[in-house]
Amino acid sequence: MGIKILIMFSFILTSLLFSLLYNNTPTNPTAIFRPKKTLIIPKKNHPTHNATFAYLISASNGDTMKLKRLMLALYHPANYYLIHVDAGAPDEDHKEIARFVANNDVFAEVANVWIVGKGNLVTYRGPTMLANTLHAMAMLLRVAQWDWFINLSASDYPLITQDDLIDAFSSLPKDLNFVQHSSQLGWKMGKRGKPIIIDPGLYSANKSEIWWVIKQRSLPTAFKLYTGSAWTILSRSFSEYCILGWDNLPRTLLLYYTNFVSSPEGYFQTLLCNSDEFKNTTINHDLHYITWDNPPKQHPKSLGLKDYRKMILSNRPFARKFKKNDPVLNKIDRELLKRGGRQFSLGGWCLEDDKCSDFRSENYGVLSPGAGSRRLRILLRKLVSINNNQSLSRRICK
């Protein structure tokens, strides 16, 4: 009887999770944003690049300063940005981010920065984090044409300019998915695969810790579990598959991961690697520079000036995590992003004006890549070469 009640309760929670994906709409602080009811937008209002990106930038309580700094460092008029502020954050945090977006002249003119109007309640290690990512993916698919989806938190920071990123990705096949993954679960088999949890964020208006069910479950036999990093770069085609699910695998796995600990560290990996259509499109890397204690703790180590050289030598485009206004961020701004006293990172669209408020639309398509593009190209060539040189049987997720 107890198991039947648990199954029924799990079904109700999953229904609520699906409602999180589709009920909210993004908003512009100056006007309600009403996305078109289609996943394919045929063209943009400005010239296209060979690679464009759609970002989800997530923030929680106390992240306003970090989020604003990240947005300015990360911005490019050819990309798209959706900001989500946790519903559990104070109202003033939501208002501050809304003012920041509304008062930026460039954001207003290009109209490619949005805020989720009704923030989701995101529980640490719960499936609400995954629901929020899928929600953002669905909204961004509706409003614009882009090539890759990137999820970042306010504690992340770029190590190259967006011109560098666009230039380096321009020669890549558009179906590649950068997802760090492994089927060797190790300790996660007992700590993640078998426990059953309930996320109160799916049905409660107030944030609280996840609940642990006493009874555990066996590992699945209908599909193979994979685990990895929660930070990914996903192709548009795979993103559409996640949302539309033209076979039943995305929904089946979403139901399973509703009661899974830290589901963002397994859902996309398991979906990719169990899909006949997409399992050969994976690059086993998350393109983040992250350092951990030994043995690893729950969170990665905070990066500082002592890590600066290693970050550059890694050739990776992003790093995490950083404390607010850590001195290393000033060094990254000055030496890698060429911000200095500039509002935005250096780019072909904004070369002279420090605030980039007087730029012309014809500069949208101009790129000015630098050393960051060369570093990233070295890493991408290595990763793609390893993938291509492996036999077909080894190239599929292991």
Short mmCIF file of C-alpha atoms in Angstrom, two decimals:
data_model
loop_
_atom_site.label_atom_id
_atom_site.label_comp_id
_atom_site.label_asym_id
_atom_site.label_seq_id
_atom_site.Cartn_x
_atom_site.Cartn_y
_atom_site.Cartn_z
CA MET A 1 0.00 0.00 0.00
CA GLY A 2 2.83 2.36 0.89
CA ILE A 3 4.50 1.81 -2.49
CA LYS A 4 1.22 2.58 -4.33
CA ILE A 5 0.89 5.85 -2.44
CA LEU A 6 4.51 6.73 -3.27
CA ILE A 7 3.96 6.00 -6.98
CA MET A 8 0.81 8.15 -7.02
CA PHE A 9 2.63 10.96 -5.19
CA SER A 10 5.52 10.73 -7.66
CA PHE A 11 3.07 11.00 -10.59
CA ILE A 12 1.53 14.15 -9.10
CA LEU A 13 4.98 15.69 -8.60
CA THR A 14 5.95 14.91 -12.18
CA SER A 15 2.77 16.54 -13.48
CA LEU A 16 3.70 19.66 -11.56
CA LEU A 17 7.20 19.50 -13.03
CA PHE A 18 5.78 19.48 -16.57
CA SER A 19 3.68 22.53 -15.70
CA LEU A 20 6.85 24.37 -14.72
CA LEU A 21 8.24 23.77 -18.20
CA TYR A 22 5.40 25.27 -20.19
CA ASN A 23 3.34 27.70 -18.11
CA ASN A 24 5.74 30.59 -17.59
CA THR A 25 6.73 33.16 -20.20
CA PRO A 26 9.84 35.34 -20.40
CA THR A 27 9.36 39.05 -19.89
CA ASN A 28 11.15 42.20 -20.83
CA PRO A 29 11.10 44.58 -17.82
CA THR A 30 9.63 47.31 -20.03
CA ALA A 31 6.97 45.13 -21.70
CA ILE A 32 5.40 41.70 -21.56
CA PHE A 33 7.20 39.35 -23.93
CA ARG A 34 4.80 37.13 -25.88
CA PRO A 35 6.72 34.40 -27.72
CA LYS A 36 5.41 33.03 -30.99
CA LYS A 37 3.87 29.57 -30.84
CA THR A 38 6.52 27.90 -32.97
CA LEU A 39 9.92 26.40 -32.35
CA ILE A 40 11.45 27.62 -35.61
CA ILE A 41 12.02 31.31 -36.27
CA PRO A 42 13.08 31.67 -39.95
CA LYS A 43 15.34 34.70 -39.62
CA LYS A 44 16.73 37.28 -37.23
CA ASN A 45 16.52 41.03 -37.44
CA HIS A 46 20.28 41.41 -37.86
CA PRO A 47 23.04 39.59 -39.79
CA THR A 48 23.80 36.07 -38.65
CA HIS A 49 27.10 34.51 -37.65
CA ASN A 50 28.19 30.96 -38.39
CA ALA A 51 27.64 30.12 -34.71
CA THR A 52 25.14 31.65 -32.29
CA PHE A 53 24.37 30.83 -28.68
CA ALA A 54 21.36 30.94 -26.37
CA TYR A 55 22.26 31.35 -22.70
CA LEU A 56 20.39 30.54 -19.53
CA ILE A 57 21.93 32.60 -16.69
CA SER A 58 20.66 31.45 -13.28
CA ALA A 59 20.88 33.44 -10.06
CA SER A 60 19.69 32.91 -6.52
CA ASN A 61 19.61 34.90 -3.30
CA GLY A 62 22.44 37.46 -3.12
CA ASP A 63 23.68 36.92 -6.70
CA THR A 64 22.65 40.26 -8.22
CA MET A 65 26.14 41.81 -8.38
CA LYS A 66 27.70 38.63 -9.78
CA LEU A 67 24.94 38.24 -12.36
CA LYS A 68 25.24 41.82 -13.60
CA ARG A 69 29.01 41.51 -13.98
CA LEU A 70 28.65 38.17 -15.79
CA MET A 71 26.05 39.56 -18.21
CA LEU A 72 28.27 42.48 -19.23
CA ALA A 73 31.26 40.18 -19.72
CA LEU A 74 29.18 37.66 -21.67
CA TYR A 75 27.03 39.91 -23.83
CA HIS A 76 27.04 39.94 -27.64
CA PRO A 77 24.22 41.29 -29.86
CA ALA A 78 24.19 38.12 -31.99
CA ASN A 79 23.41 35.84 -29.03
CA TYR A 80 20.35 35.44 -26.80
CA TYR A 81 20.17 35.66 -23.02
CA LEU A 82 17.48 34.48 -20.62
CA ILE A 83 17.96 35.41 -16.97
CA HIS A 84 16.28 33.38 -14.25
CA VAL A 85 16.22 34.62 -10.66
CA ASP A 86 15.16 31.97 -8.15
CA ALA A 87 11.66 32.54 -6.81
CA GLY A 88 13.17 32.14 -3.33
CA ALA A 89 15.31 35.26 -3.75
CA PRO A 90 14.10 38.51 -2.13
CA ASP A 91 11.81 40.76 -4.18
CA GLU A 92 14.51 43.42 -4.21
CA ASP A 93 16.87 41.04 -6.06
CA HIS A 94 14.25 40.53 -8.76
CA LYS A 95 13.61 44.28 -9.03
CA GLU A 96 17.33 45.08 -9.16
CA ILE A 97 17.93 42.68 -12.07
CA ALA A 98 14.85 44.05 -13.86
CA ARG A 99 16.18 47.61 -13.49
CA PHE A 100 19.60 46.52 -14.71
CA VAL A 101 18.18 45.05 -17.94
CA ALA A 102 15.65 47.84 -18.53
CA ASN A 103 18.19 50.64 -18.05
CA ASN A 104 20.84 49.27 -20.39
CA ASP A 105 20.59 51.06 -23.73
CA VAL A 106 22.20 48.25 -25.71
CA PHE A 107 19.94 45.57 -24.25
CA ALA A 108 16.92 47.74 -25.07
CA GLU A 109 17.99 48.42 -28.66
CA VAL A 110 18.95 44.86 -29.61
CA ALA A 111 16.16 43.24 -27.53
CA ASN A 112 17.96 39.95 -26.98
CA VAL A 113 18.00 39.89 -23.16
CA TRP A 114 14.97 38.63 -21.26
CA ILE A 115 14.02 37.81 -17.69
CA VAL A 116 11.76 34.92 -16.71
CA GLY A 117 8.71 36.84 -15.49
CA LYS A 118 7.66 34.36 -12.84
CA GLY A 119 10.74 32.71 -11.40
CA ASN A 120 10.75 29.03 -10.52
CA LEU A 121 11.56 27.78 -7.05
CA VAL A 122 14.81 25.87 -7.49
CA THR A 123 15.83 23.35 -4.84
CA TYR A 124 19.49 22.42 -4.53
CA ARG A 125 20.01 18.80 -5.71
CA GLY A 126 16.34 18.55 -6.66
CA PRO A 127 14.71 18.08 -10.11
CA THR A 128 13.41 21.67 -10.04
CA MET A 129 16.86 22.70 -11.29
CA LEU A 130 16.43 20.41 -14.28
CA ALA A 131 12.86 21.64 -14.81
CA ASN A 132 14.13 25.21 -14.84
CA THR A 133 16.75 24.38 -17.48
CA LEU A 134 14.19 22.67 -19.73
CA HIS A 135 11.79 25.56 -19.20
CA ALA A 136 14.45 28.04 -20.38
CA MET A 137 15.33 25.82 -23.33
CA ALA A 138 11.68 25.68 -24.42
CA MET A 139 11.30 29.47 -24.24
CA LEU A 140 14.51 30.16 -26.15
CA LEU A 141 13.53 27.70 -28.88
CA ARG A 142 10.33 29.67 -29.35
CA VAL A 143 11.81 33.13 -29.65
CA ALA A 144 14.95 32.83 -31.76
CA GLN A 145 17.12 30.82 -34.12
CA TRP A 146 20.40 29.74 -32.50
CA ASP A 147 22.89 26.88 -32.74
CA TRP A 148 23.85 25.94 -29.16
CA PHE A 149 22.27 26.26 -25.71
CA ILE A 150 24.55 27.04 -22.74
CA ASN A 151 23.54 26.99 -19.07
CA LEU A 152 25.58 29.07 -16.63
CA SER A 153 25.17 30.23 -13.05
CA ALA A 154 26.01 33.65 -11.64
CA SER A 155 29.19 32.07 -10.18
CA ASP A 156 30.56 31.29 -13.67
CA TYR A 157 32.72 33.62 -15.78
CA PRO A 158 34.02 33.56 -19.37
CA LEU A 159 37.74 33.21 -20.09
CA ILE A 160 37.40 34.38 -23.70
CA THR A 161 35.32 37.01 -25.50
CA GLN A 162 32.10 36.11 -27.30
CA ASP A 163 33.83 36.96 -30.61
CA ASP A 164 36.39 34.30 -29.70
CA LEU A 165 33.66 31.78 -28.87
CA ILE A 166 31.66 32.47 -32.04
CA ASP A 167 34.77 32.30 -34.21
CA ALA A 168 36.04 29.04 -32.68
CA PHE A 169 32.66 27.29 -32.98
CA SER A 170 32.02 28.51 -36.54
CA SER A 171 33.78 25.56 -38.16
CA LEU A 172 32.16 22.85 -36.00
CA PRO A 173 29.28 20.58 -37.04
CA LYS A 174 26.11 22.04 -35.56
CA ASP A 175 24.94 18.71 -34.10
CA LEU A 176 27.77 18.33 -31.55
CA ASN A 177 26.85 18.22 -27.84
CA PHE A 178 29.50 19.02 -25.24
CA VAL A 179 28.47 16.89 -22.27
CA GLN A 180 30.90 15.37 -19.80
CA HIS A 181 29.61 11.85 -19.17
CA SER A 182 30.49 8.43 -17.80
CA SER A 183 28.64 5.18 -17.19
CA GLN A 184 31.05 4.34 -14.36
CA LEU A 185 28.86 5.59 -11.52
CA GLY A 186 31.20 4.50 -8.72
CA TRP A 187 29.95 5.84 -5.39
CA LYS A 188 27.07 7.53 -7.20
CA MET A 189 25.50 4.12 -7.83
CA GLY A 190 24.53 3.82 -4.17
CA LYS A 191 24.22 7.55 -3.35
CA ARG A 192 22.41 8.72 -6.51
CA GLY A 193 21.08 5.76 -8.48
CA LYS A 194 19.24 3.92 -5.70
CA PRO A 195 17.86 6.61 -3.33
CA ILE A 196 14.40 8.08 -3.93
CA ILE A 197 13.86 11.76 -3.14
CA ILE A 198 10.97 14.22 -3.25
CA ASP A 199 11.56 17.87 -4.12
CA PRO A 200 9.18 20.19 -2.20
CA GLY A 201 9.93 22.89 -4.77
CA LEU A 202 7.57 21.10 -7.17
CA TYR A 203 4.51 21.80 -5.04
CA SER A 204 5.43 24.13 -2.18
CA ALA A 205 5.53 27.93 -2.27
CA ASN A 206 8.40 27.95 0.23
CA LYS A 207 11.88 26.57 -0.30
CA SER A 208 13.02 23.63 1.79
CA GLU A 209 15.46 20.73 1.56
CA ILE A 210 14.68 17.63 -0.52
CA TRP A 211 13.00 14.74 1.29
CA TRP A 212 14.59 11.30 1.35
CA VAL A 213 12.38 8.22 1.08
CA ILE A 214 13.50 5.36 3.34
CA LYS A 215 12.96 2.60 0.78
CA GLN A 216 15.46 2.47 -2.10
CA ARG A 217 15.02 1.21 -5.66
CA SER A 218 17.05 -1.04 -7.92
CA LEU A 219 19.02 0.35 -10.86
CA PRO A 220 17.07 0.57 -14.13
CA THR A 221 17.26 -2.15 -16.78
CA ALA A 222 15.25 -0.35 -19.50
CA PHE A 223 18.08 2.13 -20.04
CA LYS A 224 21.67 2.66 -18.91
CA LEU A 225 22.49 5.37 -16.37
CA TYR A 226 25.16 7.98 -17.07
CA THR A 227 26.47 10.75 -14.87
CA GLY A 228 28.62 13.83 -15.35
CA SER A 229 28.76 17.60 -15.14
CA ALA A 230 25.62 19.74 -14.81
CA TRP A 231 27.19 22.34 -17.14
CA THR A 232 26.65 21.58 -20.82
CA ILE A 233 26.64 23.04 -24.33
CA LEU A 234 23.75 21.44 -26.22
CA SER A 235 22.92 21.61 -29.93
CA ARG A 236 19.65 23.07 -31.11
CA SER A 237 18.60 19.74 -32.63
CA PHE A 238 19.11 17.90 -29.33
CA SER A 239 17.39 20.74 -27.44
CA GLU A 240 14.34 20.36 -29.66
CA TYR A 241 14.40 16.62 -28.99
CA CYS A 242 14.44 17.28 -25.24
CA ILE A 243 11.33 19.47 -25.49
CA LEU A 244 9.35 17.83 -28.30
CA GLY A 245 10.36 14.24 -27.59
CA TRP A 246 9.27 12.66 -30.87
CA ASP A 247 9.97 9.32 -29.27
CA ASN A 248 9.11 8.69 -25.62
CA LEU A 249 12.61 8.55 -24.16
CA PRO A 250 12.81 12.23 -23.02
CA ARG A 251 9.52 11.91 -21.12
CA THR A 252 10.36 8.49 -19.70
CA LEU A 253 13.66 9.74 -18.32
CA LEU A 254 12.06 12.94 -17.01
CA LEU A 255 9.62 10.83 -15.02
CA TYR A 256 12.49 8.73 -13.66
CA TYR A 257 14.70 11.71 -12.77
CA THR A 258 11.88 13.44 -10.89
CA ASN A 259 12.92 11.43 -7.83
CA PHE A 260 16.66 11.37 -8.53
CA VAL A 261 19.31 13.17 -6.46
CA SER A 262 21.07 15.92 -8.47
CA SER A 263 19.20 15.11 -11.67
CA PRO A 264 21.01 17.82 -13.75
CA GLU A 265 24.15 15.68 -13.39
CA GLY A 266 22.52 12.73 -15.13
CA TYR A 267 19.45 13.58 -17.21
CA PHE A 268 21.10 14.98 -20.35
CA GLN A 269 23.92 12.43 -20.17
CA THR A 270 21.49 9.50 -19.91
CA LEU A 271 19.19 10.90 -22.59
CA LEU A 272 22.01 11.50 -25.07
CA CYS A 273 23.71 8.18 -24.52
CA ASN A 274 20.52 6.10 -24.73
CA SER A 275 19.24 7.83 -27.86
CA ASP A 276 20.05 6.09 -31.16
CA GLU A 277 19.77 9.43 -32.94
CA PHE A 278 22.08 11.48 -30.70
CA LYS A 279 24.45 9.11 -28.91
CA ASN A 280 27.12 9.62 -31.59
CA THR A 281 27.04 13.43 -31.30
CA THR A 282 28.59 13.67 -27.84
CA ILE A 283 31.93 15.27 -27.02
CA ASN A 284 32.95 14.12 -23.54
CA HIS A 285 33.81 17.55 -22.13
CA ASP A 286 31.87 20.38 -20.44
CA LEU A 287 34.31 23.16 -21.58
CA HIS A 288 34.54 24.47 -18.00
CA TYR A 289 37.63 24.91 -15.85
CA ILE A 290 36.68 23.56 -12.40
CA THR A 291 38.91 22.43 -9.53
CA TRP A 292 37.91 20.06 -6.74
CA ASP A 293 39.23 19.05 -3.37
CA ASN A 294 40.71 15.56 -3.04
CA PRO A 295 38.54 13.71 -2.26
CA PRO A 296 35.87 15.89 -3.94
CA LYS A 297 33.41 17.74 -1.72
CA GLN A 298 29.86 18.71 -2.64
CA HIS A 299 30.97 22.00 -4.23
CA PRO A 300 34.07 22.85 -6.30
CA LYS A 301 36.82 25.07 -4.93
CA SER A 302 36.55 28.83 -5.44
CA LEU A 303 39.03 30.10 -8.03
CA GLY A 304 41.49 32.93 -7.39
CA LEU A 305 44.66 34.56 -8.69
CA LYS A 306 46.66 31.39 -7.99
CA ASP A 307 44.51 29.58 -10.58
CA TYR A 308 44.83 32.22 -13.33
CA ARG A 309 47.65 30.62 -15.33
CA LYS A 310 46.10 27.15 -15.16
CA MET A 311 42.77 28.56 -16.38
CA ILE A 312 44.44 30.03 -19.46
CA LEU A 313 46.48 26.90 -20.18
CA SER A 314 43.32 24.77 -20.02
CA ASN A 315 42.07 26.54 -23.21
CA ARG A 316 38.54 26.33 -21.86
CA PRO A 317 36.01 29.12 -22.53
CA PHE A 318 34.36 29.14 -19.07
CA ALA A 319 35.38 28.68 -15.45
CA ARG A 320 33.64 28.29 -12.10
CA LYS A 321 33.17 29.09 -9.37
CA PHE A 322 34.14 32.65 -8.38
CA LYS A 323 33.39 34.69 -5.32
CA LYS A 324 31.85 38.13 -5.77
CA ASN A 325 34.41 40.68 -7.03
CA ASP A 326 37.37 38.36 -6.52
CA PRO A 327 40.59 40.08 -7.74
CA VAL A 328 41.08 37.38 -10.38
CA LEU A 329 37.94 38.64 -12.15
CA ASN A 330 39.59 42.04 -12.62
CA LYS A 331 42.60 40.31 -14.15
CA ILE A 332 40.39 38.29 -16.49
CA ASP A 333 38.51 41.46 -17.50
CA ARG A 334 41.70 43.38 -18.17
CA GLU A 335 43.86 40.75 -19.87
CA LEU A 336 41.48 38.23 -21.47
CA LEU A 337 38.22 40.07 -22.15
CA LYS A 338 39.79 43.50 -22.74
CA ARG A 339 37.09 45.13 -20.66
CA GLY A 340 39.18 47.27 -18.34
CA GLY A 341 36.95 50.29 -17.89
CA ARG A 342 34.67 49.21 -20.74
CA GLN A 343 31.07 48.23 -20.16
CA PHE A 344 31.27 45.12 -22.36
CA SER A 345 33.99 42.73 -23.44
CA LEU A 346 35.86 43.68 -26.60
CA GLY A 347 34.15 42.67 -29.84
CA GLY A 348 33.87 43.67 -33.47
CA TRP A 349 30.46 45.17 -32.77
CA CYS A 350 31.95 47.40 -30.07
CA LEU A 351 35.57 48.43 -30.66
CA GLU A 352 35.75 52.12 -29.81
CA ASP A 353 32.92 53.34 -27.58
CA ASP A 354 33.56 52.31 -23.96
CA LYS A 355 29.85 51.93 -23.27
CA CYS A 356 29.00 50.63 -26.78
CA SER A 357 25.81 52.69 -26.57
CA ASP A 358 26.40 54.36 -29.93
CA PHE A 359 27.04 51.27 -32.05
CA ARG A 360 25.58 50.73 -35.50
CA SER A 361 23.54 47.71 -36.55
CA GLU A 362 25.88 46.99 -39.47
CA ASN A 363 28.56 46.08 -36.94
CA TYR A 364 26.47 43.17 -35.62
CA GLY A 365 28.10 40.82 -38.11
CA VAL A 366 31.67 41.99 -37.50
CA LEU A 367 33.96 39.73 -35.47
CA SER A 368 37.27 40.62 -33.88
CA PRO A 369 38.61 37.33 -32.48
CA GLY A 370 41.90 37.19 -30.63
CA ALA A 371 44.10 34.82 -28.65
CA GLY A 372 41.08 33.31 -26.90
CA SER A 373 39.77 31.94 -30.19
CA ARG A 374 43.14 30.37 -31.00
CA ARG A 375 43.31 28.70 -27.57
CA LEU A 376 39.78 27.35 -27.81
CA ARG A 377 40.33 26.08 -31.37
CA ILE A 378 43.28 24.03 -30.12
CA LEU A 379 41.07 22.38 -27.50
CA LEU A 380 38.14 21.84 -29.89
CA ARG A 381 40.37 20.30 -32.58
CA LYS A 382 41.79 17.91 -30.00
CA LEU A 383 38.35 16.91 -28.69
CA VAL A 384 36.77 16.48 -32.13
CA SER A 385 39.83 14.61 -33.40
CA ILE A 386 39.67 12.14 -30.52
CA ASN A 387 35.97 11.65 -31.24
CA ASN A 388 36.48 11.14 -34.99
CA ASN A 389 39.50 8.84 -34.67
CA GLN A 390 37.71 6.38 -32.44
CA SER A 391 35.86 3.46 -33.96
CA LEU A 392 32.08 3.84 -34.15
CA SER A 393 31.62 1.42 -31.27
CA ARG A 394 33.98 3.43 -29.04
CA ARG A 395 32.62 6.80 -30.14
CA ILE A 396 29.22 5.94 -28.70
CA CYS A 397 28.90 6.83 -25.02
CA LYS A 398 30.84 4.51 -22.72
#
